[in-house]
Each structure stands twice: as structure tokens, then as C-alpha cells.
Amino acid sequence: METAQLSRKDQIDQTATALFRTRGFAATSMRELAAALGMEAGSIYSHIRSKEELLHRICFRLAEEFFAGFDQASADDALPAAPRLRRAVESHVRVLTTDVAASAVFLHEWRHLSEPARTEFLALRERYEAGFRELIAEGAAAGELYAPDPAFAALTLLASLNWLPSWYRPGGSFTPPDIAHRLANQLLFGLEVRGN
Amino acid sequence: METAQLSRKDQIDQTATALFRTRGFAATSMRELAAALGMEAGSIYSHIRSKEELLHRICFRLAEEFFAGFDQASADDALPAAPRLRRAVESHVRVLTTDVAASAVFLHEWRHLSEPARTEFLALRERYEAGFRELIAEGAAAGELYAPDPAFAALTLLASLNWLPSWYRPGGSFTPPDIAHRLANQLLFGLEVRGN
DNA sequence: TACTAATCCTAACGTTCGTTAGCAAAGAAA
DNA sequence: TTTCTTTGCTAACGAACGTTAGGATTAGTA
């Protein structure tokens, strides 16, 4: 394992992410974080302003990555909605698997953000979900997708994807692209065998 | 709203469930819980032994309900696997929607259980997931379901269902049976329109 | 009437929390 | 050589934490 030349601040972010993921934000103490970094609790404040700043940075950085991936995946206007949806799903899975710990924090710990960051975060998440919703609605309107309620379909779809960090372990039997492919298939084709 | 004749202990359980759900177990203080009940923090200990006992009761009660529902839904040996899976999905959704707050705690706060309860809980959850896995495998073996990897399919399926407590609000535009039906359809048939 | 169980209070315990102040060492930049 | 930045320490702050002890009140039961 190469330590690389991460700045001390980045090391703190990284260790905090891992701890917030496994123990939760509220249950992780600064002394615990410091111990994991081999330093004293007070010393951390030479690098950050507050505990919440750590959470804030993790959550909003991930939000940016999700958006960047989605925008790139759904941009191609020449493509029908269904394949663009597939690409968006694959992008979402890529972000999730690239940074599992941060993703888990992003998904579960945002409620410990205090206002106004919390509201701001929820607005971002809603906007992201809207992207999927519109893609599905577009596909449904064009007859490519069967989705009597695009909002419902979008929620279910993202739900399946977002559970991933709770069971995915890097180095397991599935590679991230493999997972992305399987998930997209299962969600788009379903489980039931139909006569075709 | 009828208060009914809930015992004080049940009122505590109920209020604790609501608080653990919205603020998280670790971030909920006994003083906060007491205030929500209109009493002092120390008084709670006339009814319970510890804060963790509250979490323990919530988590294990829900586990029992999930098992009871699944066993009933999947028992009928005359039925093929696919419809039994559908019934199991509907049962799962019923438990989730009947007790949203407790379900959310069950799904997210179990990691704050200390040993050996934590390990015990995880074993229960694994056994529950295995039930779905076997149902899917059975259906796949019989050619009713398309699931190249039943374990993967089971994870994805439960993932879609378990996200429900994060958006479902009682009294919304969907009734619980409606949700169960739609979810089962979407998961079993998928989104993509196929030629049939 | 006396006893019991349920319910809640005040006051405090020891511990841990996030955070700050003040100081020190070390290396890079001037 | 001086200065600045980075990095870390010790010691402590006030606040909040889960929990306990001991006593009071009330309502139901014997």
C-alpha cells in the first residue's frame, strides 16, 4: 500500500470518511479520529475548522461527482432515452464503487449536516433524482420504457443502486463494470421471463 | 388522534423509535427523548434498563415481523416460486409501510448494537436474505425467473424495497398495497419494453 | 386502612464530548 | 540568518452525555 504524498488534510478527510462510514458521524469522536491518524485530538484543528466541516466536504464532493457523471452520460442528444438511462446507471455505479466509503457517508450521514447545508444538500439530491426521472419519462413517452409512474420508477431504480455500498467490497467476485452491467440489465429487463 | 391506552413503556418505545429514525440513535440523547415524552431524563429509567435496550427491542421486534410475514407468504408448496416471490415482496412492503419508523431504525441503526446483539442481529438478517435468495434460485431453476446470479438478484431486490422508508409517507398518493403491487411489477418485469 | 406497584422528581456521579489557547519543533523560503 | 508555514503537543474550557440514588406522589388492591 503506497501512502503516496497525500497532504495531511487529505489524510484526515480519508480517515474521517472511513470512520463516519463504519461507526456513523455522531458516534465518531474527534479523539477516535485522531487516534486512527496517530495524533492528538487538538492537533486536528490545525487543519480543519470543525467536525462538521469534514462531513460537509465529503457530502458535497460526492454530489459533484454524481452530477459530473450523470451530465456526461445523459448529454448525447442523438441517443434514445433508454441507452442514455443505461449509461447514467453505469455512471452512478462507477461513482459508488470508486469511492464506496464516501458514498456510504453521502447516502446516510447527510442528516447530521446543520442548516443551511442540510437544505442545500437535499436540493442537490432532488435535482439529481429529477435527472433520472426525466430520462425515464422521456423514454416512456417515446415508448422505449414501460413506466406508468416515472417518479416511482426513478425512486426504485436509485434505491437498488444506492444499496450497493452496504454490500459491495472492492476485490470481490464482481468487478465494478460487471456490477454496473448486471444492475442495469436487471433493472431494465426485470426478473421474470416473458415470452419473446 | 386517539392516544389509546398505551402503557408508558410502549409510549417510550414509540417515541424513541421516531427520534432514532429522524435523528439517529447516537445523536438522540435521553434528555431529548424525555422532553418529547414530557418527563425528565432520569424518570425513563423507571421503565427501561438502558438506552441500548430501546434499540435492541426495536430491531429484534421488526426482525420477527419480517420473518413471520415471509414464512406465511412463501409457505404454500403448491404455488410456483415466482408467485411466492411476489407474495414475499408484498409481505416485506407491508411490514415496511405498517411501521415505517421502526423499519428505518431496523435498517440503519442496528450497527449501534453492541456485541453480542450485533452479531446476532446480522445472523438474522442474513437468514432472511437467504430466504429470498432460495426463492429466486428455485424460480430460476424452474425456468420461471431469469436470474443468472440469485444472490445478486436477491440483494438488488431487497435493496429496492428497503429504500422505501426513506421516501414513503403514510397518507401519500400511493396506498401500501398499491406500492407493493407496483414494486413487485417493476422488479419482476423490469422497465424496458420487450416485444411480446 | 395498610400495602403495593407505577410513575416521576431533583440532584448529582463520573465520563466524554467538541473545541481552544498557548507553545514548540522542523523545514522551506527570503 | 531570519521569517513563515506546517504540524503537532499539553492542558484545559464548558457543555452534554448515560445513568443512579433516594425520595415523593398517586392509584389500585388486599
Short mmCIF file of C-alpha atoms (C1' of nucleotides) in Angstrom, two decimals:
data_model
loop_
_atom_site.label_atom_id
_atom_site.label_comp_id
_atom_site.label_asym_id
_atom_site.label_seq_id
_atom_site.Cartn_x
_atom_site.Cartn_y
_atom_site.Cartn_z
CA MET A 1 0.00 0.00 0.00
CA GLU A 2 1.55 3.24 -1.13
CA THR A 3 0.89 6.15 1.16
CA ALA A 4 1.55 8.48 -1.73
CA GLN A 5 2.09 12.14 -0.91
CA LEU A 6 -1.34 12.91 0.43
CA SER A 7 -1.44 16.18 2.30
CA ARG A 8 -2.21 15.80 5.97
CA LYS A 9 -5.59 17.36 5.37
CA ASP A 10 -6.41 14.75 2.74
CA GLN A 11 -5.33 12.00 5.11
CA ILE A 12 -7.70 13.40 7.70
CA ASP A 13 -10.55 13.53 5.17
CA GLN A 14 -9.89 9.97 4.15
CA THR A 15 -9.69 8.55 7.65
CA ALA A 16 -12.75 10.51 8.71
CA THR A 17 -14.66 9.11 5.74
CA ALA A 18 -13.81 5.56 6.74
CA LEU A 19 -14.82 6.14 10.36
CA PHE A 20 -18.02 8.00 9.54
CA ARG A 21 -18.93 5.14 7.29
CA THR A 22 -18.48 2.31 9.74
CA ARG A 23 -19.40 4.00 13.01
CA GLY A 24 -21.58 6.87 11.86
CA PHE A 25 -20.87 10.60 12.12
CA ALA A 26 -22.44 11.16 15.53
CA ALA A 27 -20.79 8.13 17.09
CA THR A 28 -17.32 9.04 15.83
CA SER A 29 -15.39 11.23 18.24
CA MET A 30 -12.57 13.53 17.32
CA ARG A 31 -10.34 11.62 19.74
CA GLU A 32 -11.15 8.43 17.88
CA LEU A 33 -10.33 10.07 14.57
CA ALA A 34 -7.10 11.44 15.98
CA ALA A 35 -6.08 8.03 17.29
CA ALA A 36 -6.65 6.49 13.87
CA LEU A 37 -4.32 9.13 12.45
CA GLY A 38 -1.70 8.69 15.16
CA MET A 39 -2.11 12.15 16.63
CA GLU A 40 -3.92 14.04 19.39
CA ALA A 41 -7.44 15.38 19.08
CA GLY A 42 -6.46 19.02 19.45
CA SER A 43 -3.95 18.75 16.65
CA ILE A 44 -6.62 18.09 14.06
CA TYR A 45 -7.79 21.67 14.44
CA SER A 46 -4.60 22.89 12.85
CA HIS A 47 -6.08 21.50 9.63
CA ILE A 48 -9.84 21.89 9.88
CA ARG A 49 -12.30 24.27 11.45
CA SER A 50 -14.85 21.81 12.82
CA LYS A 51 -16.01 18.23 12.79
CA GLU A 52 -18.96 19.15 10.63
CA GLU A 53 -16.67 20.67 8.03
CA LEU A 54 -15.38 17.15 7.42
CA LEU A 55 -18.87 15.81 6.80
CA HIS A 56 -19.73 18.82 4.65
CA ARG A 57 -16.76 18.29 2.40
CA ILE A 58 -17.45 14.58 1.94
CA CYS A 59 -21.12 15.05 1.10
CA PHE A 60 -20.72 17.91 -1.35
CA ARG A 61 -17.73 16.45 -3.10
CA LEU A 62 -19.68 13.28 -3.82
CA ALA A 63 -22.65 15.28 -5.04
CA GLU A 64 -20.37 16.95 -7.56
CA GLU A 65 -19.07 13.63 -8.78
CA PHE A 66 -22.54 12.20 -9.24
CA PHE A 67 -23.58 15.24 -11.23
CA ALA A 68 -20.49 15.24 -13.40
CA GLY A 69 -21.02 11.58 -14.24
CA PHE A 70 -24.69 11.98 -14.98
CA ASP A 71 -24.24 15.04 -17.18
CA GLN A 72 -21.66 13.26 -19.25
CA ALA A 73 -23.75 10.10 -19.53
CA SER A 74 -27.01 11.75 -20.48
CA ALA A 75 -25.69 14.51 -22.70
CA ASP A 76 -25.66 12.74 -26.06
CA ASP A 77 -28.78 14.04 -27.77
CA ALA A 78 -28.54 11.64 -30.66
CA LEU A 79 -29.11 8.65 -28.40
CA PRO A 80 -32.59 7.43 -27.40
CA ALA A 81 -33.56 7.71 -23.74
CA ALA A 82 -33.18 4.04 -22.87
CA PRO A 83 -29.46 3.72 -23.66
CA ARG A 84 -28.83 7.10 -22.04
CA LEU A 85 -30.54 5.81 -18.92
CA ARG A 86 -28.34 2.76 -19.04
CA ARG A 87 -25.26 4.95 -19.27
CA ALA A 88 -26.47 7.06 -16.34
CA VAL A 89 -26.94 3.91 -14.28
CA GLU A 90 -23.45 2.79 -15.15
CA SER A 91 -22.05 6.18 -14.21
CA HIS A 92 -23.83 6.10 -10.87
CA VAL A 93 -22.43 2.66 -10.13
CA ARG A 94 -18.98 3.82 -11.14
CA VAL A 95 -19.02 6.66 -8.62
CA LEU A 96 -20.40 4.37 -5.93
CA THR A 97 -17.75 1.70 -6.44
CA THR A 98 -14.86 4.09 -6.95
CA ASP A 99 -15.42 5.67 -3.57
CA VAL A 100 -17.53 3.26 -1.51
CA ALA A 101 -16.82 4.76 1.88
CA ALA A 102 -17.55 8.33 0.83
CA SER A 103 -20.67 7.14 -0.98
CA ALA A 104 -21.98 5.45 2.13
CA VAL A 105 -21.43 8.65 4.10
CA PHE A 106 -23.07 10.66 1.33
CA LEU A 107 -26.12 8.40 1.43
CA HIS A 108 -26.60 8.01 5.16
CA GLU A 109 -24.88 10.76 7.15
CA TRP A 110 -26.09 13.91 5.42
CA ARG A 111 -28.80 14.41 8.03
CA HIS A 112 -26.16 15.41 10.53
CA LEU A 113 -25.42 18.49 8.47
CA SER A 114 -26.84 21.54 10.17
CA GLU A 115 -28.74 24.24 8.36
CA PRO A 116 -28.42 25.68 5.84
CA ALA A 117 -26.11 22.99 4.48
CA ARG A 118 -28.71 20.32 5.04
CA THR A 119 -31.38 22.01 2.95
CA GLU A 120 -28.81 22.83 0.32
CA PHE A 121 -27.76 19.21 0.15
CA LEU A 122 -31.31 17.94 -0.15
CA ALA A 123 -31.94 20.34 -3.02
CA LEU A 124 -28.94 18.91 -4.84
CA ARG A 125 -30.12 15.36 -4.27
CA GLU A 126 -33.58 16.22 -5.50
CA ARG A 127 -32.13 17.78 -8.63
CA TYR A 128 -30.11 14.66 -9.28
CA GLU A 129 -33.13 12.42 -8.89
CA ALA A 130 -35.05 14.68 -11.23
CA GLY A 131 -32.47 13.93 -13.88
CA PHE A 132 -33.28 10.23 -13.72
CA ARG A 133 -36.98 10.95 -13.53
CA GLU A 134 -36.91 12.99 -16.70
CA LEU A 135 -34.84 10.43 -18.54
CA ILE A 136 -37.35 7.73 -17.63
CA ALA A 137 -40.29 9.95 -18.52
CA GLU A 138 -38.72 10.68 -21.88
CA GLY A 139 -38.21 7.00 -22.53
CA ALA A 140 -41.77 6.24 -21.52
CA ALA A 141 -43.16 8.96 -23.78
CA ALA A 142 -41.17 7.56 -26.68
CA GLY A 143 -42.44 4.05 -25.98
CA GLU A 144 -38.98 2.73 -25.16
CA LEU A 145 -39.68 2.19 -21.49
CA TYR A 146 -42.64 0.94 -19.57
CA ALA A 147 -43.04 3.26 -16.58
CA PRO A 148 -46.59 4.25 -15.69
CA ASP A 149 -45.15 6.49 -13.00
CA PRO A 150 -41.66 7.82 -13.83
CA ALA A 151 -41.21 9.27 -10.35
CA PHE A 152 -41.90 5.92 -8.79
CA ALA A 153 -39.65 4.15 -11.25
CA ALA A 154 -36.81 6.60 -10.62
CA LEU A 155 -37.04 6.12 -6.87
CA THR A 156 -36.96 2.36 -7.18
CA LEU A 157 -34.11 2.42 -9.62
CA LEU A 158 -31.91 4.66 -7.48
CA ALA A 159 -32.86 2.61 -4.46
CA SER A 160 -31.44 -0.54 -6.00
CA LEU A 161 -28.25 1.26 -6.86
CA ASN A 162 -27.82 3.03 -3.56
CA TRP A 163 -27.92 -0.13 -1.54
CA LEU A 164 -24.69 -1.14 -3.22
CA PRO A 165 -22.28 0.41 -0.70
CA SER A 166 -23.80 -1.74 2.01
CA TRP A 167 -22.65 -4.97 0.44
CA TYR A 168 -20.01 -4.13 -2.17
CA ARG A 169 -16.42 -4.89 -1.19
CA PRO A 170 -13.61 -3.97 -3.56
CA GLY A 171 -11.79 -7.03 -4.75
CA GLY A 172 -14.87 -9.24 -4.54
CA SER A 173 -16.04 -11.60 -7.24
CA PHE A 174 -17.66 -8.82 -9.27
CA THR A 175 -15.76 -6.00 -10.91
CA PRO A 176 -17.42 -2.58 -10.89
CA PRO A 177 -18.21 -2.59 -14.64
CA ASP A 178 -19.60 -6.08 -14.22
CA ILE A 179 -21.85 -4.88 -11.41
CA ALA A 180 -22.95 -1.89 -13.43
CA HIS A 181 -23.85 -4.12 -16.36
CA ARG A 182 -25.77 -6.64 -14.27
CA LEU A 183 -27.65 -3.99 -12.35
CA ALA A 184 -28.63 -2.15 -15.50
CA ASN A 185 -29.85 -5.40 -17.04
CA GLN A 186 -31.82 -6.48 -14.03
CA LEU A 187 -33.44 -3.10 -13.63
CA LEU A 188 -34.24 -2.67 -17.30
CA PHE A 189 -35.32 -6.20 -18.07
CA GLY A 190 -36.63 -7.40 -14.72
CA LEU A 191 -36.51 -10.87 -13.33
CA GLU A 192 -39.47 -12.54 -14.88
CA VAL A 193 -39.05 -14.49 -18.07
CA ARG A 194 -41.50 -13.37 -20.71
CA GLY A 195 -42.40 -14.99 -23.97
CA ASN A 196 -40.16 -13.40 -26.56
CA MET B 1 -55.60 11.18 17.14
CA GLU B 2 -56.51 8.68 19.81
CA THR B 3 -53.85 8.16 22.43
CA ALA B 4 -55.33 4.76 23.26
CA GLN B 5 -54.22 3.12 26.47
CA LEU B 6 -50.59 2.51 25.62
CA SER B 7 -48.53 1.59 28.63
CA ARG B 8 -45.90 4.15 29.49
CA LYS B 9 -43.23 1.75 28.36
CA ASP B 10 -44.86 1.42 24.96
CA GLN B 11 -45.08 5.19 24.68
CA ILE B 12 -41.37 5.38 25.38
CA ASP B 13 -40.63 2.73 22.74
CA GLN B 14 -42.75 4.57 20.22
CA THR B 15 -41.25 8.00 20.85
CA ALA B 16 -37.75 6.56 20.87
CA THR B 17 -38.42 4.89 17.53
CA ALA B 18 -39.50 8.18 15.98
CA LEU B 19 -36.46 10.01 17.34
CA PHE B 20 -33.96 7.29 16.41
CA ARG B 21 -35.39 7.38 12.94
CA THR B 22 -35.11 11.10 12.28
CA ARG B 23 -32.01 11.97 14.30
CA GLY B 24 -30.22 8.63 14.55
CA PHE B 25 -29.55 6.54 17.65
CA ALA B 26 -26.21 8.08 18.58
CA ALA B 27 -27.42 11.64 18.10
CA THR B 28 -30.54 11.17 20.20
CA SER B 29 -29.98 11.94 23.87
CA MET B 30 -32.01 10.58 26.73
CA ARG B 31 -32.84 14.15 27.72
CA GLU B 32 -34.21 14.76 24.25
CA LEU B 33 -36.30 11.61 24.45
CA ALA B 34 -37.55 12.60 27.89
CA ALA B 35 -38.54 16.05 26.67
CA ALA B 36 -40.53 14.54 23.82
CA LEU B 37 -42.37 12.46 26.40
CA GLY B 38 -42.91 15.38 28.76
CA MET B 39 -40.76 13.99 31.54
CA GLU B 40 -37.24 14.14 32.97
CA ALA B 41 -34.35 12.03 31.73
CA GLY B 42 -33.87 10.15 34.97
CA SER B 43 -37.50 9.11 35.06
CA ILE B 44 -37.15 6.99 31.95
CA TYR B 45 -35.04 4.55 33.91
CA SER B 46 -38.06 3.53 35.95
CA HIS B 47 -39.21 1.81 32.76
CA ILE B 48 -36.09 0.65 30.95
CA ARG B 49 -32.62 -0.53 31.82
CA SER B 50 -30.58 1.33 29.24
CA LYS B 51 -30.73 3.35 26.05
CA GLU B 52 -29.47 0.39 24.08
CA GLU B 53 -32.31 -1.76 25.35
CA LEU B 54 -34.63 0.51 23.39
CA LEU B 55 -32.71 -0.02 20.18
CA HIS B 56 -32.45 -3.73 20.83
CA ARG B 57 -36.19 -4.11 21.24
CA ILE B 58 -36.97 -2.15 18.08
CA CYS B 59 -34.53 -4.08 15.91
CA PHE B 60 -35.45 -7.56 17.07
CA ARG B 61 -39.19 -6.97 17.05
CA LEU B 62 -39.01 -5.91 13.42
CA ALA B 63 -36.89 -8.92 12.57
CA GLU B 64 -39.63 -11.13 13.97
CA GLU B 65 -42.27 -9.40 11.90
CA PHE B 66 -40.30 -9.76 8.70
CA PHE B 67 -39.81 -13.45 9.34
CA ALA B 68 -43.45 -14.07 10.23
CA GLY B 69 -44.58 -12.38 7.02
CA PHE B 70 -42.08 -14.19 4.85
CA ASP B 71 -42.84 -17.60 6.27
CA GLN B 72 -46.52 -17.13 5.68
CA ALA B 73 -46.00 -15.80 2.16
CA SER B 74 -43.61 -18.48 0.99
CA ALA B 75 -45.13 -21.47 2.73
CA ASP B 76 -47.61 -22.60 0.07
CA ASP B 77 -45.87 -25.54 -1.58
CA ALA B 78 -48.46 -25.88 -4.33
CA LEU B 79 -47.54 -22.48 -5.76
CA PRO B 80 -44.63 -21.98 -8.19
CA ALA B 81 -41.68 -19.92 -7.00
CA ALA B 82 -42.50 -16.76 -8.96
CA PRO B 83 -45.86 -16.04 -7.34
CA ARG B 84 -44.46 -16.98 -3.95
CA LEU B 85 -41.69 -14.47 -4.50
CA ARG B 86 -44.30 -11.90 -5.39
CA ARG B 87 -46.14 -12.63 -2.17
CA ALA B 88 -42.93 -12.36 -0.17
CA VAL B 89 -42.24 -8.98 -1.75
CA GLU B 90 -45.72 -7.82 -0.86
CA SER B 91 -45.29 -9.03 2.71
CA HIS B 92 -42.00 -7.19 3.04
CA VAL B 93 -43.60 -4.00 1.78
CA ARG B 94 -46.49 -4.48 4.18
CA VAL B 95 -44.20 -4.64 7.19
CA LEU B 96 -42.21 -1.65 5.94
CA THR B 97 -45.27 0.52 5.41
CA THR B 98 -47.10 -0.60 8.55
CA ASP B 99 -44.23 0.53 10.74
CA VAL B 100 -42.12 2.94 8.73
CA ALA B 101 -40.25 4.49 11.62
CA ALA B 102 -39.30 1.18 13.22
CA SER B 103 -38.31 -0.16 9.79
CA ALA B 104 -35.99 2.74 9.19
CA VAL B 105 -34.35 2.12 12.56
CA PHE B 106 -34.14 -1.58 11.81
CA LEU B 107 -32.42 -0.87 8.51
CA HIS B 108 -29.97 1.82 9.55
CA GLU B 109 -29.33 1.87 13.30
CA TRP B 110 -28.55 -1.77 14.05
CA ARG B 111 -24.82 -1.07 13.93
CA HIS B 112 -25.08 0.75 17.22
CA LEU B 113 -25.99 -2.50 18.91
CA SER B 114 -23.05 -3.77 20.93
CA GLU B 115 -21.90 -7.34 20.93
CA PRO B 116 -23.21 -9.97 21.04
CA ALA B 117 -26.54 -8.45 19.94
CA ARG B 118 -24.99 -7.03 16.82
CA THR B 119 -23.68 -10.34 15.55
CA GLU B 120 -26.95 -12.00 16.48
CA PHE B 121 -28.86 -9.40 14.51
CA LEU B 122 -26.68 -9.77 11.44
CA ALA B 123 -27.20 -13.52 11.51
CA LEU B 124 -30.96 -12.99 11.49
CA ARG B 125 -30.73 -10.59 8.58
CA GLU B 126 -28.56 -12.99 6.63
CA ARG B 127 -31.06 -15.76 7.22
CA TYR B 128 -33.87 -13.56 5.97
CA GLU B 129 -31.96 -12.65 2.82
CA ALA B 130 -31.22 -16.32 2.27
CA GLY B 131 -34.97 -16.93 2.12
CA PHE B 132 -35.30 -14.59 -0.84
CA ARG B 133 -32.17 -15.96 -2.44
CA GLU B 134 -33.50 -19.51 -2.33
CA LEU B 135 -36.88 -18.48 -3.68
CA ILE B 136 -35.21 -16.78 -6.61
CA ALA B 137 -32.87 -19.70 -7.17
CA GLU B 138 -35.81 -22.06 -7.17
CA GLY B 139 -37.62 -19.93 -9.69
CA ALA B 140 -34.55 -19.72 -11.86
CA ALA B 141 -34.04 -23.48 -11.76
CA ALA B 142 -37.65 -24.00 -12.81
CA GLY B 143 -37.26 -21.55 -15.67
CA GLU B 144 -39.79 -19.13 -14.21
CA LEU B 145 -37.27 -16.42 -13.44
CA TYR B 146 -34.24 -15.09 -15.22
CA ALA B 147 -31.56 -14.70 -12.60
CA PRO B 148 -28.05 -15.74 -13.61
CA ASP B 149 -26.93 -14.96 -10.08
CA PRO B 150 -29.68 -15.44 -7.47
CA ALA B 151 -27.58 -13.88 -4.71
CA PHE B 152 -27.08 -10.77 -6.78
CA ALA B 153 -30.74 -10.64 -7.72
CA ALA B 154 -31.84 -11.03 -4.10
CA LEU B 155 -29.61 -8.19 -2.98
CA THR B 156 -30.91 -5.88 -5.66
CA LEU B 157 -34.49 -6.80 -4.97
CA LEU B 158 -34.27 -6.19 -1.24
CA ALA B 159 -32.35 -3.01 -1.92
CA SER B 160 -35.22 -1.57 -3.92
CA LEU B 161 -37.66 -2.47 -1.19
CA ASN B 162 -35.55 -1.24 1.69
CA TRP B 163 -35.17 2.22 0.29
CA LEU B 164 -38.89 2.66 0.76
CA PRO B 165 -38.83 4.05 4.32
CA SER B 166 -36.69 6.92 3.12
CA TRP B 167 -39.39 8.31 0.87
CA TYR B 168 -42.69 6.70 1.86
CA ARG B 169 -45.05 8.92 3.85
CA PRO B 170 -48.31 7.48 5.13
CA GLY B 171 -51.26 9.23 3.58
CA GLY B 172 -49.43 9.97 0.34
CA SER B 173 -50.77 9.33 -3.11
CA PHE B 174 -49.95 5.61 -3.01
CA THR B 175 -51.56 3.14 -0.64
CA PRO B 176 -49.32 0.40 0.75
CA PRO B 177 -50.94 -2.41 -1.30
CA ASP B 178 -50.60 -0.18 -4.35
CA ILE B 179 -46.92 0.31 -3.64
CA ALA B 180 -46.42 -3.40 -3.08
CA HIS B 181 -48.07 -4.19 -6.40
CA ARG B 182 -46.11 -1.61 -8.37
CA LEU B 183 -42.82 -2.59 -6.81
CA ALA B 184 -43.39 -6.25 -7.46
CA ASN B 185 -44.27 -5.50 -11.07
CA GLN B 186 -41.33 -3.27 -11.69
CA LEU B 187 -38.90 -5.70 -10.13
CA LEU B 188 -40.32 -8.75 -11.86
CA PHE B 189 -40.96 -7.24 -15.27
CA GLY B 190 -38.34 -4.51 -15.43
CA LEU B 191 -38.60 -1.20 -17.15
CA GLU B 192 -37.74 -1.99 -20.71
CA VAL B 193 -40.49 -2.79 -23.16
CA ARG B 194 -39.85 -6.05 -24.92
CA GLY B 195 -41.53 -7.47 -27.96
CA ASN B 196 -44.31 -9.73 -26.70
"C1'" DT C 1 -56.93 1.04 56.41
"C1'" DA C 2 -52.36 -0.61 55.02
"C1'" DC C 3 -49.67 -2.30 51.25
"C1'" DT C 4 -48.01 -2.36 46.58
"C1'" DA C 5 -46.84 -1.01 42.09
"C1'" DA C 6 -46.33 2.53 38.86
"C1'" DT C 7 -44.72 6.86 37.95
"C1'" DC C 8 -41.90 10.88 38.23
"C1'" DC C 9 -38.88 14.22 40.52
"C1'" DT C 10 -34.34 16.57 41.96
"C1'" DA C 11 -29.62 16.30 42.33
"C1'" DA C 12 -25.73 14.53 41.27
"C1'" DC C 13 -21.97 10.94 39.72
"C1'" DG C 14 -18.12 10.28 36.60
"C1'" DT C 15 -17.13 10.38 31.78
"C1'" DT C 16 -16.73 12.04 27.33
"C1'" DC C 17 -17.64 15.49 24.05
"C1'" DG C 18 -16.01 19.36 20.52
"C1'" DT C 19 -13.08 22.87 20.74
"C1'" DT C 20 -9.48 26.45 22.14
"C1'" DA C 21 -5.16 28.67 23.88
"C1'" DG C 22 -0.50 28.76 24.05
"C1'" DC C 23 3.67 26.86 22.95
"C1'" DA C 24 7.26 24.17 20.40
"C1'" DA C 25 9.80 21.86 16.69
"C1'" DA C 26 11.14 21.47 11.89
"C1'" DG C 27 11.71 22.58 7.19
"C1'" DA C 28 11.18 25.87 3.28
"C1'" DA C 29 11.57 30.42 1.59
"C1'" DA C 30 13.60 35.02 1.88
"C1'" DT D 1 20.12 34.24 9.22
"C1'" DT D 2 15.54 35.43 9.75
"C1'" DT D 3 10.81 34.52 8.73
"C1'" DC D 4 6.87 31.82 7.67
"C1'" DT D 5 4.24 27.66 7.21
"C1'" DT D 6 3.18 23.30 8.61
"C1'" DT D 7 2.49 20.27 12.05
"C1'" DG D 8 1.91 18.74 16.49
"C1'" DC D 9 1.77 18.81 21.61
"C1'" DT D 10 -0.29 19.54 26.54
"C1'" DA D 11 -3.73 21.25 29.28
"C1'" DA D 12 -7.87 22.75 29.87
"C1'" DC D 13 -12.67 25.00 28.93
"C1'" DG D 14 -17.75 24.44 29.48
"C1'" DA D 15 -21.22 21.61 27.96
"C1'" DA D 16 -23.56 17.44 27.34
"C1'" DC D 17 -23.64 12.60 27.99
"C1'" DG D 18 -25.86 7.99 30.17
"C1'" DT D 19 -27.02 6.66 34.41
"C1'" DT D 20 -28.02 6.26 39.54
"C1'" DA D 21 -29.67 7.19 44.32
"C1'" DG D 22 -33.19 8.43 47.16
"C1'" DG D 23 -37.34 10.28 47.96
"C1'" DA D 24 -42.20 11.77 46.76
"C1'" DT D 25 -46.86 11.19 44.80
"C1'" DT D 26 -50.70 8.69 43.15
"C1'" DA D 27 -53.97 4.96 42.19
"C1'" DG D 28 -55.34 0.41 42.75
"C1'" DT D 29 -55.53 -3.78 45.73
"C1'" DA D 30 -55.87 -6.50 49.97
#
